[in-house]
PDB file of C-alpha atoms in Angstrom:
ATOM      1  CA  MET N   1      -0.083  -0.232  -0.084  1.00 92.00           C
ATOM      2  CA  ILE N   2       1.206   3.609  -0.856  1.00 93.00           C
ATOM      3  CA  THR N   3       0.662   6.250   1.710  1.00 96.00           C
ATOM      4  CA  THR N   4       1.833   9.963   2.551  1.00 97.00           C
ATOM      5  CA  LYS N   5       4.169  10.842   5.495  1.00 97.00           C
ATOM      6  CA  GLU N   6       5.802  14.193   7.143  1.00 98.00           C
ATOM      7  CA  VAL N   7       9.193  13.628   8.245  1.00 98.00           C
ATOM      8  CA  LYS N   8      11.764  15.711   9.798  1.00 98.00           C
ATOM      9  CA  ILE N   9      15.450  15.939   8.677  1.00 97.00           C
ATOM     10  CA  ASP N  10      18.098  18.030  10.163  1.00 97.00           C
ATOM     11  CA  LYS N  11      19.219  20.993   8.364  1.00 97.00           C
ATOM     12  CA  ILE N  12      22.781  21.102   6.690  1.00 96.00           C
ATOM     13  CA  ASP N  13      24.463  23.913   4.965  1.00 93.00           C
ATOM     14  CA  ASN N  14      25.439  22.519   1.534  1.00 94.00           C
ATOM     15  CA  LEU N  15      21.876  20.474   0.931  1.00 95.00           C
ATOM     16  CA  LYS N  16      21.854  17.626  -2.032  1.00 96.00           C
ATOM     17  CA  SER N  17      19.424  15.263  -2.781  1.00 95.00           C
ATOM     18  CA  GLU N  18      22.025  12.400  -1.685  1.00 96.00           C
ATOM     19  CA  TYR N  19      21.955  13.797   1.634  1.00 97.00           C
ATOM     20  CA  ILE N  20      18.103  13.581   1.810  1.00 97.00           C
ATOM     21  CA  GLU N  21      17.531  10.211   0.505  1.00 96.00           C
ATOM     22  CA  SER N  22      20.452   8.945   2.602  1.00 96.00           C
ATOM     23  CA  GLN N  23      18.610  10.169   5.462  1.00 97.00           C
ATOM     24  CA  LEU N  24      14.988   8.764   4.793  1.00 96.00           C
ATOM     25  CA  LYS N  25      16.939   5.369   3.834  1.00 95.00           C
ATOM     26  CA  GLN N  26      18.338   5.303   7.280  1.00 97.00           C
ATOM     27  CA  MET N  27      15.095   5.917   8.670  1.00 96.00           C
ATOM     28  CA  GLY N  28      13.997   2.486   7.134  1.00 95.00           C
ATOM     29  CA  PHE N  29      11.558   4.153   4.536  1.00 93.00           C
ATOM     30  CA  ASP N  30      11.007   2.890   1.033  1.00 89.00           C
ATOM     31  CA  VAL N  31      10.210   6.179  -0.779  1.00 95.00           C
ATOM     32  CA  LEU N  32       8.301   6.667  -4.244  1.00 96.00           C
ATOM     33  CA  ARG N  33       9.177  10.606  -3.774  1.00 97.00           C
ATOM     34  CA  TRP N  34       9.749  13.387  -1.559  1.00 98.00           C
ATOM     35  CA  ALA N  35       9.264  17.136  -1.308  1.00 98.00           C
ATOM     36  CA  ILE N  36      10.397  19.921   0.971  1.00 98.00           C
ATOM     37  CA  THR N  37       7.282  21.291   2.360  1.00 98.00           C
ATOM     38  CA  GLU N  38       9.243  23.491   5.146  1.00 98.00           C
ATOM     39  CA  VAL N  39      12.457  24.631   6.307  1.00 97.00           C
ATOM     40  CA  ASN N  40      13.404  26.363   9.761  1.00 96.00           C
ATOM     41  CA  ASP N  41      16.808  27.072  11.541  1.00 95.00           C
ATOM     42  CA  THR N  42      17.219  23.188  12.535  1.00 97.00           C
ATOM     43  CA  PHE N  43      15.062  20.968  10.550  1.00 97.00           C
ATOM     44  CA  TYR N  44      13.792  20.269   7.140  1.00 98.00           C
ATOM     45  CA  THR N  45      10.227  19.015   7.095  1.00 98.00           C
ATOM     46  CA  LEU N  46       9.518  16.445   4.168  1.00 98.00           C
ATOM     47  CA  ASN N  47       6.512  15.114   2.709  1.00 98.00           C
ATOM     48  CA  ILE N  48       7.078  11.527   1.532  1.00 98.00           C
ATOM     49  CA  ALA N  49       5.167   8.839  -0.412  1.00 98.00           C
ATOM     50  CA  ILE N  50       6.116   5.270   0.779  1.00 95.00           C
ATOM     51  CA  ILE N  51       5.152   1.626   0.295  1.00 88.00           C
ATOM     52  CA  GLU N  52       4.048  -0.119   3.704  1.00 83.00           C
TER      53      GLU N  52
END
């Protein structure tokens, strides 16, 4: 089943998609797509579509 979820990852100065994908993989998600929906001083908030 495909579901969506909102997750937060630590903010870094030199953001690359590889960083986000590695963080999501470390969290154990099988991600179909992701999008940054919010940024603050410490976190990126992402909306992800995952296979459960």
